[in-house]
Amino acid sequence: MMEKTIKKDIWEMISSVSYSTHIAGNAGRADQKFFEHLQEGIADNDLDKIYEFIDAYERGKSIKPDELVCRLFQKAYREDSARLCQLLAEKNNIVDYWIFLSTCCETDMLVDFAKMDVAYPCFYYECARILLKRTSGIDEKCKEAIIAAVKRIADRDLALWERWVQRKEHNTNWQQLLFSVLSKVSREALKRFALTINLDMMLQNHKEDIVAWEFERLSDTSKKYILENISKDILENWNLLFEKKKKKHENLREIWFSGYFSLILNSLQYDLKNKEEWKLSFLNYEKILEKDMYAWYEKTTHMCCAFFYDITQIFYIVLAGQEKQIIEADESVTQSIRKIQLFIRRHEDYWKDHVKQKIELEHRLEAML
């Protein structure tokens, strides 16, 4: 009888445990502002404001675990891990999730919770967020858990999935797992991904292109599933992005490689079904370059920017065609190549800091003739 009473008390105690947040009267102005945002976020169920506070808090300090609560959780986990997971998820509160999961749950507990079935997508969000943050070199069990948790987010709450994609796309640990998740989510979630990602993300110099590396490791079946659902949106957004940048005369002094270079290139290759489609696309980009190079500009720097945006598009289409081996240099293609070569020579001074890029493009164009 005594053992049953203790067991009952464990679950009652966990159900009754709660945390409240407060701020010291002498807190600095920044801390007060973050705390105000937390209160507003809780009142309005605004995740951005809640996580603004959480992120600021985690940058500054860590929460001191309550040893009694930690022991209670560990005992409950050993007794019935699924029941503990359900009980925590039912709290349905981001701040509770944050405090309980980050301070009272060891990594192996979070790994298990991420794979269990509960009806609260934000619970999975916080499990995945903490696991991603907690491990620098993610082990296989953590990888599987994050993939499982994020897939459940994508399956159950597209707005939350969108938020995850936006907030984590620069995280190199997430980049390693990105395509494992994309190959498992629904077509709707893939479309939301394609409409959400920041194609403007820079490819960092001298750093491994994780996105490209991970994409190439996929099976052909997974690549096809992803590309058939995202390629058109990726390319449409890529072209729109360039139009906006040219209109704003955003600075560019070289061929631009997006952090999603591999995804853009693969989308281009998937979308180009044959030699005729490649040819029409190539001729179109050459005409855009010609038009821009004969336009009037208020400043010479504006013309230089337009030049490199157009040349970047040309470089991508040339690379896509050569890798897919669908280039056939008929008279119209040859004429376009000659025009591009002429513009490259005419604006040779633009390339002074990126001569290697110029040489590579010239070699690729010459190889097409």
GROMACS .gro file of C-alpha atoms in nm:
model
  369
    1MET     CA    1   0.000   0.000   0.000
    2MET     CA    2   0.281   0.237   0.087
    3GLU     CA    3   0.440   0.192  -0.262
    4LYS     CA    4   0.113   0.278  -0.438
    5THR     CA    5   0.073   0.592  -0.230
    6ILE     CA    6   0.423   0.708  -0.323
    7LYS     CA    7   0.357   0.645  -0.691
    8LYS     CA    8   0.034   0.842  -0.677
    9ASP     CA    9   0.210   1.126  -0.499
   10ILE     CA   10   0.477   1.148  -0.772
   11TRP     CA   11   0.223   1.219  -1.045
   12GLU     CA   12   0.020   1.453  -0.827
   13MET     CA   13   0.332   1.643  -0.738
   14ILE     CA   14   0.444   1.675  -1.099
   15SER     CA   15   0.095   1.791  -1.199
   16SER     CA   16   0.103   2.058  -0.932
   17VAL     CA   17   0.457   2.186  -0.993
   18SER     CA   18   0.456   2.522  -1.171
   19TYR     CA   19   0.692   2.812  -1.217
   20SER     CA   20   0.626   3.183  -1.227
   21THR     CA   21   0.850   3.450  -1.373
   22HIS     CA   22   0.933   3.780  -1.209
   23ILE     CA   23   1.198   4.048  -1.239
   24ALA     CA   24   1.404   4.226  -0.975
   25GLY     CA   25   1.314   4.586  -0.903
   26ASN     CA   26   1.670   4.700  -0.984
   27ALA     CA   27   1.687   4.522  -1.321
   28GLY     CA   28   1.838   4.711  -1.614
   29ARG     CA   29   1.629   4.871  -1.887
   30ALA     CA   30   1.704   4.595  -2.141
   31ASP     CA   31   1.604   4.322  -1.893
   32GLN     CA   32   1.283   4.506  -1.812
   33LYS     CA   33   1.202   4.533  -2.182
   34PHE     CA   34   1.259   4.161  -2.240
   35PHE     CA   35   1.041   4.082  -1.938
   36GLU     CA   36   0.765   4.310  -2.069
   37HIS     CA   37   0.779   4.125  -2.400
   38LEU     CA   38   0.750   3.794  -2.215
   39GLN     CA   39   0.435   3.912  -2.035
   40GLU     CA   40   0.288   4.042  -2.362
   41GLY     CA   41   0.382   3.718  -2.537
   42ILE     CA   42   0.211   3.505  -2.272
   43ALA     CA   43  -0.101   3.724  -2.280
   44ASP     CA   44  -0.122   3.722  -2.664
   45ASN     CA   45   0.023   3.374  -2.722
   46ASP     CA   46   0.295   3.543  -2.928
   47LEU     CA   47   0.585   3.300  -2.966
   48ASP     CA   48   0.818   3.565  -3.106
   49LYS     CA   49   0.796   3.775  -2.791
   50ILE     CA   50   0.820   3.473  -2.561
   51TYR     CA   51   1.129   3.342  -2.739
   52GLU     CA   52   1.280   3.690  -2.748
   53PHE     CA   53   1.287   3.667  -2.369
   54ILE     CA   54   1.403   3.303  -2.362
   55ASP     CA   55   1.685   3.366  -2.610
   56ALA     CA   56   1.800   3.674  -2.417
   57TYR     CA   57   1.791   3.481  -2.089
   58GLU     CA   58   1.989   3.190  -2.233
   59ARG     CA   59   2.250   3.426  -2.375
   60GLY     CA   60   2.303   3.577  -2.033
   61LYS     CA   61   2.274   3.291  -1.787
   62SER     CA   62   2.137   2.943  -1.734
   63ILE     CA   63   1.844   2.850  -1.512
   64LYS     CA   64   1.950   2.684  -1.190
   65PRO     CA   65   1.785   2.340  -1.172
   66ASP     CA   66   1.565   2.255  -0.875
   67GLU     CA   67   1.724   1.931  -0.750
   68LEU     CA   68   1.405   1.805  -0.585
   69VAL     CA   69   1.203   1.849  -0.906
   70CYS     CA   70   1.483   1.688  -1.111
   71ARG     CA   71   1.481   1.381  -0.887
   72LEU     CA   72   1.104   1.369  -0.907
   73PHE     CA   73   1.114   1.376  -1.287
   74GLN     CA   74   1.381   1.109  -1.307
   75LYS     CA   75   1.184   0.879  -1.077
   76ALA     CA   76   0.866   0.936  -1.280
   77TYR     CA   77   1.056   0.878  -1.606
   78ARG     CA   78   1.186   0.542  -1.483
   79GLU     CA   79   0.838   0.446  -1.372
   80ASP     CA   80   0.640   0.551  -1.682
   81SER     CA   81   0.817   0.770  -1.938
   82ALA     CA   82   0.513   0.801  -2.167
   83ARG     CA   83   0.295   0.922  -1.882
   84LEU     CA   84   0.555   1.181  -1.780
   85CYS     CA   85   0.579   1.302  -2.140
   86GLN     CA   86   0.200   1.336  -2.163
   87LEU     CA   87   0.179   1.517  -1.829
   88LEU     CA   88   0.445   1.769  -1.931
   89ALA     CA   89   0.295   1.822  -2.277
   90GLU     CA   90  -0.048   1.888  -2.125
   91LYS     CA   91   0.090   2.193  -1.946
   92ASN     CA   92   0.059   2.350  -2.292
   93ASN     CA   93   0.275   2.647  -2.199
   94ILE     CA   94   0.602   2.747  -2.369
   95VAL     CA   95   0.758   2.888  -2.052
   96ASP     CA   96   0.676   2.570  -1.858
   97TYR     CA   97   0.812   2.359  -2.143
   98TRP     CA   98   1.129   2.566  -2.147
   99ILE     CA   99   1.196   2.547  -1.773
  100PHE     CA  100   1.091   2.184  -1.721
  101LEU     CA  101   1.261   2.041  -2.029
  102SER     CA  102   1.583   2.242  -2.012
  103THR     CA  103   1.646   2.212  -1.638
  104CYS     CA  104   1.476   1.890  -1.524
  105CYS     CA  105   1.518   1.656  -1.820
  106GLU     CA  106   1.839   1.486  -1.922
  107THR     CA  107   1.917   1.450  -2.293
  108ASP     CA  108   1.810   1.085  -2.313
  109MET     CA  109   1.470   1.185  -2.170
  110LEU     CA  110   1.424   1.453  -2.437
  111VAL     CA  111   1.527   1.204  -2.705
  112ASP     CA  112   1.248   0.972  -2.590
  113PHE     CA  113   0.989   1.249  -2.557
  114ALA     CA  114   1.060   1.370  -2.913
  115LYS     CA  115   0.950   1.031  -3.047
  116MET     CA  116   0.636   0.995  -2.833
  117ASP     CA  117   0.287   1.087  -2.947
  118VAL     CA  118   0.129   1.395  -2.787
  119ALA     CA  119  -0.115   1.651  -2.927
  120TYR     CA  120   0.094   1.964  -2.861
  121PRO     CA  121   0.326   2.076  -3.147
  122CYS     CA  122   0.494   2.340  -2.927
  123PHE     CA  123   0.611   2.061  -2.697
  124TYR     CA  124   0.800   1.904  -2.988
  125TYR     CA  125   0.931   2.247  -3.087
  126GLU     CA  126   1.089   2.298  -2.747
  127CYS     CA  127   1.226   1.942  -2.730
  128ALA     CA  128   1.393   1.989  -3.069
  129ARG     CA  129   1.516   2.340  -2.986
  130ILE     CA  130   1.682   2.229  -2.662
  131LEU     CA  131   1.837   1.920  -2.821
  132LEU     CA  132   1.976   2.130  -3.104
  133LYS     CA  133   2.118   2.381  -2.857
  134ARG     CA  134   2.248   2.125  -2.610
  135THR     CA  135   2.471   1.927  -2.845
  136SER     CA  136   2.752   2.070  -3.055
  137GLY     CA  137   2.842   1.748  -3.234
  138ILE     CA  138   2.501   1.586  -3.250
  139ASP     CA  139   2.506   1.209  -3.196
  140GLU     CA  140   2.282   0.973  -3.391
  141LYS     CA  141   2.016   0.940  -3.120
  142CYS     CA  142   1.982   1.318  -3.093
  143LYS     CA  143   1.966   1.349  -3.472
  144GLU     CA  144   1.685   1.095  -3.493
  145ALA     CA  145   1.498   1.268  -3.212
  146ILE     CA  146   1.523   1.616  -3.367
  147ILE     CA  147   1.415   1.479  -3.706
  148ALA     CA  148   1.116   1.301  -3.547
  149ALA     CA  149   1.014   1.610  -3.347
  150VAL     CA  150   1.043   1.856  -3.637
  151LYS     CA  151   0.854   1.621  -3.868
  152ARG     CA  152   0.567   1.617  -3.617
  153ILE     CA  153   0.574   1.999  -3.609
  154ALA     CA  154   0.553   2.009  -3.990
  155ASP     CA  155   0.272   1.752  -3.991
  156ARG     CA  156   0.060   1.929  -3.729
  157ASP     CA  157   0.124   2.303  -3.744
  158LEU     CA  158   0.251   2.465  -4.066
  159ALA     CA  159   0.288   2.808  -3.904
  160LEU     CA  160   0.512   2.659  -3.633
  161TRP     CA  161   0.706   2.466  -3.898
  162GLU     CA  162   0.756   2.794  -4.086
  163ARG     CA  163   0.887   2.955  -3.769
  164TRP     CA  164   1.131   2.668  -3.714
  165VAL     CA  165   1.263   2.696  -4.071
  166GLN     CA  166   1.307   3.074  -4.038
  167ARG     CA  167   1.478   3.065  -3.700
  168LYS     CA  168   1.709   2.769  -3.758
  169GLU     CA  169   1.823   2.800  -4.119
  170HIS     CA  170   2.164   2.944  -4.021
  171ASN     CA  171   2.221   2.674  -3.758
  172THR     CA  172   2.483   2.433  -3.895
  173ASN     CA  173   2.354   2.144  -3.680
  174TRP     CA  174   2.007   2.193  -3.831
  175GLN     CA  175   2.152   2.219  -4.184
  176GLN     CA  176   2.288   1.866  -4.137
  177LEU     CA  177   1.938   1.738  -4.065
  178LEU     CA  178   1.739   1.958  -4.305
  179PHE     CA  179   1.700   1.714  -4.593
  180SER     CA  180   1.635   1.415  -4.369
  181VAL     CA  181   1.331   1.609  -4.250
  182LEU     CA  182   1.230   1.738  -4.595
  183SER     CA  183   1.233   1.387  -4.740
  184LYS     CA  184   0.974   1.284  -4.478
  185VAL     CA  185   0.731   1.578  -4.457
  186SER     CA  186   0.414   1.633  -4.659
  187ARG     CA  187   0.397   1.811  -4.995
  188GLU     CA  188   0.220   2.100  -4.822
  189ALA     CA  189   0.505   2.133  -4.571
  190LEU     CA  190   0.759   2.124  -4.855
  191LYS     CA  191   0.579   2.407  -5.032
  192ARG     CA  192   0.574   2.611  -4.711
  193PHE     CA  193   0.949   2.548  -4.676
  194ALA     CA  194   1.015   2.671  -5.031
  195LEU     CA  195   0.813   2.988  -4.966
  196THR     CA  196   0.979   3.049  -4.629
  197ILE     CA  197   1.352   3.006  -4.671
  198ASN     CA  198   1.576   3.306  -4.713
  199LEU     CA  199   1.743   3.254  -5.050
  200ASP     CA  200   1.943   3.564  -4.963
  201MET     CA  201   2.136   3.360  -4.704
  202MET     CA  202   2.506   3.409  -4.769
  203LEU     CA  203   2.739   3.118  -4.834
  204GLN     CA  204   3.015   3.182  -4.581
  205ASN     CA  205   3.364   3.200  -4.725
  206HIS     CA  206   3.607   2.922  -4.636
  207LYS     CA  207   3.333   2.717  -4.467
  208GLU     CA  208   3.197   2.385  -4.582
  209ASP     CA  209   2.871   2.411  -4.776
  210ILE     CA  210   2.671   2.183  -4.547
  211VAL     CA  211   2.346   2.226  -4.739
  212ALA     CA  212   2.509   2.110  -5.063
  213TRP     CA  213   2.689   1.822  -4.893
  214GLU     CA  214   2.375   1.693  -4.722
  215PHE     CA  215   2.162   1.723  -5.037
  216GLU     CA  216   2.408   1.516  -5.238
  217ARG     CA  217   2.394   1.240  -4.977
  218LEU     CA  218   2.021   1.187  -5.035
  219SER     CA  219   1.887   0.894  -5.230
  220ASP     CA  220   1.763   0.971  -5.583
  221THR     CA  221   1.407   0.898  -5.466
  222SER     CA  222   1.432   1.157  -5.185
  223LYS     CA  223   1.589   1.416  -5.416
  224LYS     CA  224   1.310   1.368  -5.670
  225TYR     CA  225   1.037   1.394  -5.403
  226ILE     CA  226   1.180   1.717  -5.265
  227LEU     CA  227   1.255   1.882  -5.600
  228GLU     CA  228   0.923   1.798  -5.763
  229ASN     CA  229   0.753   1.986  -5.480
  230ILE     CA  230   0.983   2.285  -5.433
  231SER     CA  231   1.176   2.354  -5.755
  232LYS     CA  232   0.922   2.588  -5.919
  233ASP     CA  233   0.873   2.796  -5.603
  234ILE     CA  234   1.248   2.811  -5.540
  235LEU     CA  235   1.320   2.936  -5.893
  236GLU     CA  236   1.032   3.182  -5.894
  237ASN     CA  237   1.146   3.333  -5.564
  238TRP     CA  238   1.507   3.335  -5.680
  239ASN     CA  239   1.419   3.538  -5.990
  240LEU     CA  240   1.194   3.773  -5.790
  241LEU     CA  241   1.474   3.827  -5.538
  242PHE     CA  242   1.713   3.933  -5.816
  243GLU     CA  243   1.457   4.172  -5.964
  244LYS     CA  244   1.410   4.339  -5.623
  245LYS     CA  245   1.783   4.363  -5.563
  246LYS     CA  246   1.846   4.518  -5.904
  247LYS     CA  247   1.570   4.774  -5.852
  248LYS     CA  248   1.720   4.873  -5.518
  249HIS     CA  249   2.073   4.871  -5.668
  250GLU     CA  250   2.187   4.646  -5.385
  251ASN     CA  251   2.563   4.619  -5.386
  252LEU     CA  252   2.717   4.323  -5.568
  253ARG     CA  253   3.075   4.299  -5.695
  254GLU     CA  254   3.106   3.930  -5.782
  255ILE     CA  255   2.913   3.623  -5.893
  256TRP     CA  256   2.687   3.561  -5.597
  257PHE     CA  257   2.663   3.221  -5.431
  258SER     CA  258   2.363   3.186  -5.204
  259GLY     CA  259   2.377   2.961  -4.899
  260TYR     CA  260   2.114   2.762  -5.088
  261PHE     CA  261   2.328   2.747  -5.404
  262SER     CA  262   2.298   2.368  -5.431
  263LEU     CA  263   1.920   2.376  -5.388
  264ILE     CA  264   1.883   2.649  -5.651
  265LEU     CA  265   2.111   2.470  -5.897
  266ASN     CA  266   1.935   2.136  -5.845
  267SER     CA  267   1.596   2.304  -5.881
  268LEU     CA  268   1.715   2.456  -6.208
  269GLN     CA  269   1.838   2.120  -6.334
  270TYR     CA  270   1.515   1.949  -6.231
  271ASP     CA  271   1.303   2.215  -6.399
  272LEU     CA  272   1.495   2.207  -6.729
  273LYS     CA  273   1.350   1.901  -6.902
  274ASN     CA  274   1.542   1.915  -7.231
  275LYS     CA  275   1.782   2.107  -7.456
  276GLU     CA  276   1.512   2.338  -7.589
  277GLU     CA  277   1.404   2.449  -7.239
  278TRP     CA  278   1.766   2.513  -7.145
  279LYS     CA  279   1.823   2.713  -7.464
  280LEU     CA  280   1.517   2.937  -7.407
  281SER     CA  281   1.625   3.004  -7.050
  282PHE     CA  282   1.985   3.083  -7.151
  283LEU     CA  283   1.877   3.316  -7.432
  284ASN     CA  284   1.639   3.494  -7.196
  285TYR     CA  285   1.913   3.561  -6.939
  286GLU     CA  286   2.146   3.690  -7.212
  287LYS     CA  287   1.874   3.929  -7.335
  288ILE     CA  288   1.827   4.060  -6.977
  289LEU     CA  289   2.203   4.126  -6.954
  290GLU     CA  290   2.204   4.304  -7.291
  291LYS     CA  291   1.906   4.520  -7.193
  292ASP     CA  292   2.063   4.613  -6.859
  293MET     CA  293   2.400   4.693  -7.013
  294TYR     CA  294   2.240   4.943  -7.255
  295ALA     CA  295   2.017   5.103  -6.992
  296TRP     CA  296   2.082   5.442  -6.832
  297TYR     CA  297   2.204   5.451  -6.471
  298GLU     CA  298   2.237   5.740  -6.232
  299LYS     CA  299   2.563   5.593  -6.099
  300THR     CA  300   2.821   5.362  -6.254
  301THR     CA  301   2.804   5.150  -5.937
  302HIS     CA  302   2.439   5.076  -6.018
  303MET     CA  303   2.538   4.940  -6.356
  304CYS     CA  304   2.806   4.724  -6.196
  305CYS     CA  305   2.546   4.576  -5.958
  306ALA     CA  306   2.306   4.498  -6.244
  307PHE     CA  307   2.593   4.338  -6.436
  308PHE     CA  308   2.677   4.093  -6.158
  309TYR     CA  309   2.316   4.002  -6.083
  310ASP     CA  310   2.270   3.917  -6.451
  311ILE     CA  311   2.605   3.739  -6.475
  312THR     CA  312   2.517   3.532  -6.169
  313GLN     CA  313   2.199   3.411  -6.338
  314ILE     CA  314   2.397   3.329  -6.651
  315PHE     CA  315   2.660   3.141  -6.451
  316TYR     CA  316   2.390   2.929  -6.283
  317ILE     CA  317   2.216   2.840  -6.610
  318VAL     CA  318   2.549   2.757  -6.779
  319LEU     CA  319   2.653   2.537  -6.486
  320ALA     CA  320   2.314   2.364  -6.478
  321GLY     CA  321   2.326   2.293  -6.852
  322GLN     CA  322   2.683   2.165  -6.847
  323GLU     CA  323   2.628   1.937  -6.549
  324LYS     CA  324   2.308   1.799  -6.702
  325GLN     CA  325   2.472   1.781  -7.046
  326ILE     CA  326   2.181   1.943  -7.227
  327ILE     CA  327   2.364   2.224  -7.407
  328GLU     CA  328   2.353   2.239  -7.784
  329ALA     CA  329   2.525   2.546  -7.926
  330ASP     CA  330   2.324   2.629  -8.237
  331GLU     CA  331   2.356   2.967  -8.408
  332SER     CA  332   2.134   3.156  -8.161
  333VAL     CA  333   2.316   3.012  -7.858
  334THR     CA  334   2.654   3.090  -8.015
  335GLN     CA  335   2.550   3.451  -8.081
  336SER     CA  336   2.440   3.489  -7.720
  337ILE     CA  337   2.768   3.344  -7.593
  338ARG     CA  338   2.961   3.595  -7.806
  339LYS     CA  339   2.755   3.884  -7.668
  340ILE     CA  340   2.815   3.773  -7.309
  341GLN     CA  341   3.189   3.743  -7.378
  342LEU     CA  342   3.183   4.094  -7.522
  343PHE     CA  343   3.016   4.238  -7.212
  344ILE     CA  344   3.265   4.057  -6.987
  345ARG     CA  345   3.558   4.211  -7.176
  346ARG     CA  346   3.392   4.552  -7.197
  347HIS     CA  347   3.351   4.563  -6.819
  348GLU     CA  348   3.677   4.393  -6.728
  349ASP     CA  349   3.743   4.650  -6.455
  350TYR     CA  350   3.441   4.519  -6.261
  351TRP     CA  351   3.625   4.189  -6.203
  352LYS     CA  352   3.944   4.330  -6.048
  353ASP     CA  353   3.885   4.163  -5.710
  354HIS     CA  354   3.745   3.839  -5.855
  355VAL     CA  355   3.960   3.751  -6.155
  356LYS     CA  356   3.928   3.376  -6.085
  357GLN     CA  357   3.549   3.395  -6.122
  358LYS     CA  358   3.590   3.576  -6.454
  359ILE     CA  359   3.835   3.315  -6.584
  360GLU     CA  360   3.607   3.028  -6.480
  361LEU     CA  361   3.302   3.180  -6.652
  362GLU     CA  362   3.504   3.252  -6.968
  363HIS     CA  363   3.627   2.893  -6.977
  364ARG     CA  364   3.274   2.760  -6.933
  365LEU     CA  365   3.139   2.984  -7.211
  366GLU     CA  366   3.422   2.887  -7.446
  367ALA     CA  367   3.357   2.517  -7.376
  368MET     CA  368   2.999   2.562  -7.498
  369LEU     CA  369   3.103   2.672  -7.847
   0.00000   0.00000   0.00000
